[in-house]
């Protein structure tokens, strides 16, 4: 067989003859010119008795040098007994198959809830599912493809809360396990669930019933809160009042202890905490329940300072110069009541109650806690509609805290 003369780039540019014009350099490489004048690269080869033409791209988008490189790669496959056209088709098929099963954990969780919710006994269960996943799992692995998630990510979700919020963490593990099993059944994942307990996590985490609860901010379980609040209300003093207000608003200790009369709009039931007292450095509006307003009104009866909850240790020369309560004052109230919790822990108690006992959307609870929220929700907040929803949430929270809403598994609707 005569060897084709190896053409250079200039000679290739001048090719105009219709059909395949072989350019040399790699056996079977040619430039195909159509009747309309368009040109593209073709590699002609033979598999058994069958002749095949493999497209290598259009000219001049693919240069002569690039075409020769692609042709050499195809010839290398042929030397190994691989048909490059069939190999390319197989790769495309695999890519399409991968794309069809490429869903994130959040997408899988959403589809699982949609598939199951009509069989659940009460309406709040679906929202509780979403809240638990969004609060704890989404920040770690929500955007990851479910087929790529492994044990390290599951542990990253569970370990920080396994001792501090064991009941919540155990429930979350079961829900994640269900999502993984659903993904396996639907073909979105091939490996076993990394959230399964028996034979995996039971070797890495203590059994829920044997956990000794510890944590940076020990929290009171929400089921115990109504009884605790009833006992707290029998304690007099500014420390007790401040702690009650902290619980009812789910605010941070420093925000409450620094509260000033000028920050309150009692008619609207809104407390505006200035940016300098907020952890995120942004002004925050707190929706006040009637129970929270009642505490402020009671404090007004003995007002002697710009502070709503001033330290009882006033200056003898000028009583109005009372300083701010210390965080230790609030902690001391808890110690006297023999409660193994800290003031900041009540924010966690509130968040758990929202996720497990209400159907309020996750972002409403997050906004109530002054946590970062998506931009579209931030915009809605500025329009005021989330403030209204937060008013309803905080009123329901107050009803629960004060013992008017039973913890009986019935839905608290947002």
PDB file of N, CA and C in Angstrom, residues 2 46 69 93 124 169 239 248 265 312 315 348:
ATOM      1  N   UNK A   2       0.591   2.152  -0.939  1.00  0.00           N
ATOM      2  CA  UNK A   2       1.401   3.359  -1.069  1.00  0.00           C
ATOM      3  C   UNK A   2       1.173   4.273   0.123  1.00  0.00           C
ATOM      4  N   UNK A  46     -10.233   0.021   9.480  1.00  0.00           N
ATOM      5  CA  UNK A  46     -10.970  -1.208   9.208  1.00  0.00           C
ATOM      6  C   UNK A  46     -10.935  -2.115  10.424  1.00  0.00           C
ATOM      7  N   UNK A  69      -2.976  14.115  16.400  1.00  0.00           N
ATOM      8  CA  UNK A  69      -2.872  13.599  17.769  1.00  0.00           C
ATOM      9  C   UNK A  69      -4.084  12.727  18.105  1.00  0.00           C
ATOM     10  N   UNK A  93     -22.401   6.902  26.694  1.00  0.00           N
ATOM     11  CA  UNK A  93     -23.497   6.232  27.399  1.00  0.00           C
ATOM     12  C   UNK A  93     -23.283   6.274  28.907  1.00  0.00           C
ATOM     13  N   UNK A 124     -47.500  17.358  60.156  1.00  0.00           N
ATOM     14  CA  UNK A 124     -46.284  18.021  60.626  1.00  0.00           C
ATOM     15  C   UNK A 124     -45.036  17.173  60.405  1.00  0.00           C
ATOM     16  N   UNK A 169     -29.999  13.653  67.376  1.00  0.00           N
ATOM     17  CA  UNK A 169     -28.975  13.053  66.515  1.00  0.00           C
ATOM     18  C   UNK A 169     -29.364  11.645  66.088  1.00  0.00           C
ATOM     19  N   UNK A 239     -32.472  38.842  87.758  1.00  0.00           N
ATOM     20  CA  UNK A 239     -31.843  37.715  87.067  1.00  0.00           C
ATOM     21  C   UNK A 239     -32.874  36.733  86.550  1.00  0.00           C
ATOM     22  N   UNK A 248     -38.031  33.255  76.322  1.00  0.00           N
ATOM     23  CA  UNK A 248     -39.188  33.587  75.483  1.00  0.00           C
ATOM     24  C   UNK A 248     -38.793  34.196  74.147  1.00  0.00           C
ATOM     25  N   UNK A 265     -40.563  48.798  70.815  1.00  0.00           N
ATOM     26  CA  UNK A 265     -41.819  49.342  70.293  1.00  0.00           C
ATOM     27  C   UNK A 265     -42.913  48.439  70.856  1.00  0.00           C
ATOM     28  N   UNK A 312     -28.542  44.776  90.064  1.00  0.00           N
ATOM     29  CA  UNK A 312     -29.070  45.291  91.340  1.00  0.00           C
ATOM     30  C   UNK A 312     -28.021  46.055  92.138  1.00  0.00           C
ATOM     31  N   UNK A 315     -25.083  52.312  91.937  1.00  0.00           N
ATOM     32  CA  UNK A 315     -24.203  53.311  92.544  1.00  0.00           C
ATOM     33  C   UNK A 315     -24.990  54.057  93.621  1.00  0.00           C
ATOM     34  N   UNK A 348     -30.664  26.506  71.713  1.00  0.00           N
ATOM     35  CA  UNK A 348     -30.669  25.150  71.163  1.00  0.00           C
ATOM     36  C   UNK A 348     -31.991  24.448  71.470  1.00  0.00           C
TER      37      UNK A 348
END
